Tab-separated table of C-alpha atoms in Angstrom:
chain	number	residue	atom	x	y	z
A	1	MET	CA	43.445	-14.929	-21.461
A	2	THR	CA	42.020	-16.580	-18.343
A	3	GLN	CA	38.239	-16.880	-18.414
A	4	GLN	CA	36.500	-15.257	-15.470
A	5	ARG	CA	34.677	-17.620	-13.170
A	6	LYS	CA	30.892	-17.508	-13.282
A	7	ARG	CA	29.475	-15.570	-10.317
A	8	ILE	CA	26.301	-16.974	-8.765
A	9	LEU	CA	24.277	-15.262	-6.036
A	10	VAL	CA	21.587	-17.211	-4.176
A	11	ILE	CA	19.196	-15.237	-1.968
A	12	ALA	CA	17.185	-17.260	0.557
A	13	PRO	CA	14.806	-16.345	3.378
A	14	HIS	CA	16.196	-19.086	5.637
A	15	ALA	CA	19.185	-21.394	5.735
A	16	ASP	CA	17.977	-24.575	3.959
A	17	ASP	CA	15.825	-22.924	1.285
A	18	GLU	CA	18.873	-22.649	-0.977
A	19	VAL	CA	19.546	-26.408	-0.825
A	20	LEU	CA	15.899	-27.350	-1.300
A	21	GLY	CA	15.576	-25.016	-4.279
A	22	CYS	CA	18.881	-25.249	-6.123
A	23	GLY	CA	21.247	-27.504	-4.186
A	24	GLY	CA	21.852	-29.779	-7.165
A	25	TYR	CA	22.622	-26.874	-9.479
A	26	LEU	CA	25.054	-25.435	-6.953
A	27	LEU	CA	26.821	-28.769	-6.575
A	28	HIS	CA	27.382	-28.865	-10.334
A	29	GLN	CA	28.510	-25.245	-10.438
A	30	LYS	CA	30.994	-25.909	-7.651
A	31	GLN	CA	32.497	-28.670	-9.815
A	32	GLU	CA	32.781	-26.193	-12.692
A	33	GLY	CA	34.615	-23.678	-10.515
A	34	ALA	CA	31.885	-21.058	-10.129
A	35	ASP	CA	32.171	-18.327	-7.508
A	36	ILE	CA	29.113	-18.865	-5.278
A	37	THR	CA	27.681	-16.522	-2.651
A	38	ILE	CA	24.667	-17.440	-0.516
A	39	VAL	CA	22.730	-14.766	1.359
A	40	VAL	CA	20.050	-15.690	3.887
A	41	GLY	CA	17.568	-13.228	5.297
A	42	THR	CA	17.641	-14.488	8.860
A	43	ILE	CA	18.974	-17.175	11.136
A	44	GLY	CA	17.489	-17.863	14.553
A	45	GLY	CA	14.120	-17.240	16.138
A	46	ILE	CA	11.955	-18.030	19.135
A	47	ALA	CA	10.871	-21.508	17.965
A	48	PRO	CA	12.738	-24.432	19.587
A	49	ASN	CA	14.161	-25.537	16.237
A	50	GLN	CA	15.508	-22.053	15.472
A	51	ASP	CA	18.388	-21.826	17.936
A	52	LYS	CA	20.768	-19.297	16.403
A	53	GLU	CA	24.023	-21.080	17.138
A	54	THR	CA	22.742	-24.433	15.873
A	55	ARG	CA	21.289	-22.940	12.707
A	56	LEU	CA	24.413	-20.900	11.999
A	57	ALA	CA	26.644	-23.952	12.404
A	58	GLU	CA	24.424	-25.867	9.971
A	59	PHE	CA	24.526	-23.037	7.439
A	60	ASN	CA	28.300	-22.775	7.666
A	61	ALA	CA	28.667	-26.528	7.134
A	62	VAL	CA	26.554	-26.350	3.969
A	63	CYS	CA	28.444	-23.327	2.622
A	64	ASP	CA	31.755	-25.039	3.342
A	65	SER	CA	30.568	-28.092	1.409
A	66	LEU	CA	29.675	-25.885	-1.563
A	67	GLY	CA	32.797	-23.736	-1.292
A	68	ALA	CA	30.462	-20.745	-1.007
A	69	GLN	CA	30.830	-17.340	0.566
A	70	ARG	CA	28.003	-16.541	2.947
A	71	THR	CA	26.135	-13.624	4.511
A	72	VAL	CA	23.342	-13.478	7.083
A	73	LEU	CA	21.354	-10.242	6.940
A	74	PHE	CA	19.593	-10.467	10.326
A	75	PHE	CA	19.686	-12.741	13.344
A	76	GLY	CA	16.676	-13.782	15.415
A	77	LYS	CA	14.048	-12.725	12.878
A	78	ASP	CA	12.676	-16.086	11.765
A	79	ALA	CA	8.955	-15.560	10.969
A	80	LEU	CA	9.501	-11.834	11.646
A	81	MET	CA	11.092	-10.636	8.410
A	82	ASP	CA	7.918	-8.749	7.558
A	83	THR	CA	8.562	-6.491	10.549
A	84	ILE	CA	11.824	-5.232	9.027
A	85	PRO	CA	11.548	-2.174	6.733
A	86	SER	CA	12.055	-3.133	3.100
A	87	TYR	CA	14.613	-0.350	2.753
A	88	ASP	CA	16.858	-2.015	5.335
A	89	ILE	CA	16.783	-5.356	3.510
A	90	ILE	CA	17.133	-3.930	-0.008
A	91	SER	CA	20.011	-1.664	1.049
A	92	GLN	CA	22.005	-4.638	2.333
A	93	LEU	CA	21.235	-6.703	-0.749
A	94	ASP	CA	22.222	-3.774	-2.982
A	95	LYS	CA	25.648	-3.594	-1.352
A	96	ILE	CA	26.196	-7.313	-1.961
A	97	VAL	CA	25.011	-7.150	-5.578
A	98	ASP	CA	27.071	-4.033	-6.310
A	99	ALA	CA	30.236	-5.598	-4.861
A	100	PHE	CA	29.773	-9.105	-6.304
A	101	ARG	CA	28.078	-8.269	-9.632
A	102	PRO	CA	26.718	-11.783	-10.136
A	103	ASP	CA	26.085	-13.271	-13.556
A	104	GLU	CA	23.198	-15.321	-12.180
A	105	ILE	CA	20.825	-14.541	-9.323
A	106	PHE	CA	18.587	-17.187	-7.774
A	107	ILE	CA	15.635	-15.962	-5.703
A	108	ASN	CA	13.048	-17.876	-3.701
A	109	TYR	CA	9.527	-18.107	-5.066
A	110	ARG	CA	7.237	-15.801	-3.089
A	111	SER	CA	5.110	-18.581	-1.511
A	112	HIS	CA	2.699	-18.080	1.408
A	113	HIS	CA	5.214	-17.652	4.240
A	114	GLN	CA	5.686	-14.049	5.373
A	115	ASP	CA	9.488	-14.334	5.314
A	116	HIS	CA	9.408	-15.736	1.783
A	117	MET	CA	7.106	-12.957	0.634
A	118	LYS	CA	9.351	-10.284	2.108
A	119	MET	CA	12.612	-11.687	0.745
A	120	TYR	CA	11.144	-12.257	-2.712
A	121	ASP	CA	9.944	-8.661	-2.989
A	122	CYS	CA	13.203	-7.194	-1.673
A	123	ALA	CA	15.444	-9.479	-3.713
A	124	LEU	CA	13.586	-8.713	-6.927
A	125	ALA	CA	13.955	-4.995	-6.224
A	126	SER	CA	17.698	-5.470	-5.797
A	127	CYS	CA	17.936	-7.211	-9.192
A	128	ARG	CA	17.161	-3.980	-11.019
A	129	GLY	CA	19.723	-2.822	-13.569
A	130	ARG	CA	22.465	-0.419	-12.578
A	131	GLU	CA	24.568	1.879	-14.691
A	132	GLY	CA	27.108	-0.400	-16.334
A	133	TYR	CA	25.727	-3.626	-14.849
A	134	SER	CA	22.689	-5.864	-15.085
A	135	PRO	CA	22.538	-9.569	-14.143
A	136	LYS	CA	22.297	-11.850	-17.154
A	137	THR	CA	20.059	-14.396	-15.461
A	138	VAL	CA	17.417	-14.031	-12.741
A	139	VAL	CA	15.400	-17.122	-11.848
A	140	LEU	CA	13.127	-18.281	-9.046
A	141	TYR	CA	13.710	-21.596	-7.320
A	142	GLU	CA	11.047	-23.822	-5.816
A	143	TYR	CA	10.110	-24.417	-2.230
A	144	PRO	CA	8.348	-27.761	-1.548
A	145	PHE	CA	5.427	-26.275	0.375
A	146	ILE	CA	4.264	-24.177	-2.567
A	147	ILE	CA	3.869	-27.001	-5.074
A	148	ASN	CA	0.123	-26.294	-5.357
A	149	LYS	CA	0.728	-22.713	-6.503
A	150	MET	CA	3.266	-23.219	-9.268
A	151	GLU	CA	0.776	-22.354	-11.976
A	152	SER	CA	0.819	-18.707	-10.859
A	153	VAL	CA	4.547	-18.210	-11.590
A	154	GLY	CA	5.154	-16.038	-14.637
A	155	GLY	CA	8.042	-16.453	-17.063
A	156	GLY	CA	9.443	-19.510	-18.761
A	157	ASN	CA	10.647	-22.740	-17.173
A	158	MET	CA	14.193	-24.049	-16.884
A	159	PHE	CA	15.136	-27.549	-15.778
A	160	HIS	CA	18.468	-28.777	-14.473
A	161	ASP	CA	19.257	-32.498	-14.466
A	162	ILE	CA	20.467	-33.551	-10.993
A	163	THR	CA	20.305	-37.309	-11.522
A	164	ASP	CA	24.026	-37.695	-10.902
A	165	CYS	CA	23.983	-35.676	-7.667
A	166	ILE	CA	20.606	-36.354	-6.052
A	167	ASP	CA	22.309	-38.260	-3.227
A	168	GLU	CA	24.677	-35.341	-2.630
A	169	LYS	CA	21.755	-32.904	-2.584
A	170	VAL	CA	19.991	-35.034	0.028
A	171	GLY	CA	23.231	-35.142	1.997
A	172	LEU	CA	23.507	-31.357	1.900
A	173	PHE	CA	20.002	-30.976	3.291
A	174	MET	CA	20.715	-33.499	6.036
A	175	LEU	CA	23.387	-31.099	7.300
A	176	TYR	CA	20.375	-29.010	8.367
A	177	GLY	CA	19.486	-31.607	10.985
A	178	SER	CA	17.316	-29.226	13.007
A	179	GLN	CA	15.044	-28.719	9.990
A	180	VAL	CA	14.422	-32.341	9.001
A	181	ARG	CA	10.778	-33.343	9.473
A	182	LYS	CA	8.772	-36.553	9.275
A	183	ALA	CA	6.296	-37.218	6.460
A	184	PRO	CA	3.908	-35.907	5.317
A	185	SER	CA	6.216	-32.874	5.531
A	186	PRO	CA	8.439	-32.712	2.413
A	187	LEU	CA	11.443	-31.629	4.492
A	188	ASN	CA	13.176	-34.994	4.457
A	189	GLU	CA	15.007	-37.305	2.067
A	190	ASP	CA	11.842	-38.799	0.609
A	191	GLY	CA	10.266	-35.401	0.020
A	192	ILE	CA	13.354	-34.108	-1.793
A	193	ARG	CA	13.528	-37.174	-4.002
A	194	GLN	CA	9.818	-37.141	-4.838
A	195	LEU	CA	9.825	-33.512	-5.964
A	196	ALA	CA	12.987	-34.051	-8.018
A	197	LYS	CA	11.422	-37.175	-9.535
A	198	LEU	CA	8.286	-35.232	-10.479
A	199	ARG	CA	10.347	-32.493	-12.139
A	200	GLY	CA	12.392	-35.135	-13.896
A	201	MET	CA	9.266	-36.651	-15.407
A	202	GLU	CA	8.342	-33.202	-16.753
A	203	CYS	CA	11.598	-32.858	-18.680
A	204	GLY	CA	12.646	-36.439	-19.438
A	205	THR	CA	15.277	-37.080	-16.764
A	206	GLU	CA	15.304	-39.223	-13.650
A	207	TYR	CA	15.732	-36.292	-11.239
A	208	SER	CA	15.666	-32.560	-11.938
A	209	GLU	CA	15.281	-29.141	-10.346
A	210	LYS	CA	12.843	-26.684	-11.876
A	211	PHE	CA	13.344	-22.933	-12.100
A	212	TYR	CA	11.138	-20.075	-13.241
A	213	ILE	CA	12.882	-17.621	-15.533
A	214	GLN	CA	12.404	-13.954	-14.806
A	215	LYS	CA	15.248	-12.785	-17.043
A	216	MET	CA	17.788	-14.532	-19.229
A	217	VAL	CA	20.291	-12.988	-21.625
A	218	ARG	CA	22.363	-15.261	-23.851
């Protein structure tokens, strides 16, 4: 009997959060033949670096590289996700979860950004169990700007060794050219490597990603 491919759903406020948080894990899962779907809350906004067409092209390039299906919930709502009723966001996420029935769901940590807060709350609501289905794994992924608040995350920790694909992860993020920033911002190659190096030191690898377990069934 053919084994069913693992189904992974990544929910992100913006296109680039998914690479920053779990790009290395997704690269490995692509190699293992997983079925990956990435959902972003919004693409495009009024800021100069949030041109909708540019951001959408970047997102599509990343999804193509990962062999991932993709969905954008809203356009033009960057920094405005908190103005959208939670019901509207949760309803769309529910439809995706019900149709896809992922084995693993990756959600952004809540952080201080209003879009991250909104998507975290709505995504967690959509992870509730249904009749006949409940995701086996729900974890939070990191966002570089919230490194000083990690101690407030509940649940256990999970590390994933990305030593063999750190260059590929950096390359994925560089596809988001409009979002690359100069130091001291962490949104650049050096910032990605430094965070991965720090997480690697925590778990005994050269480079790792760190996740915060909300639910895990084995």
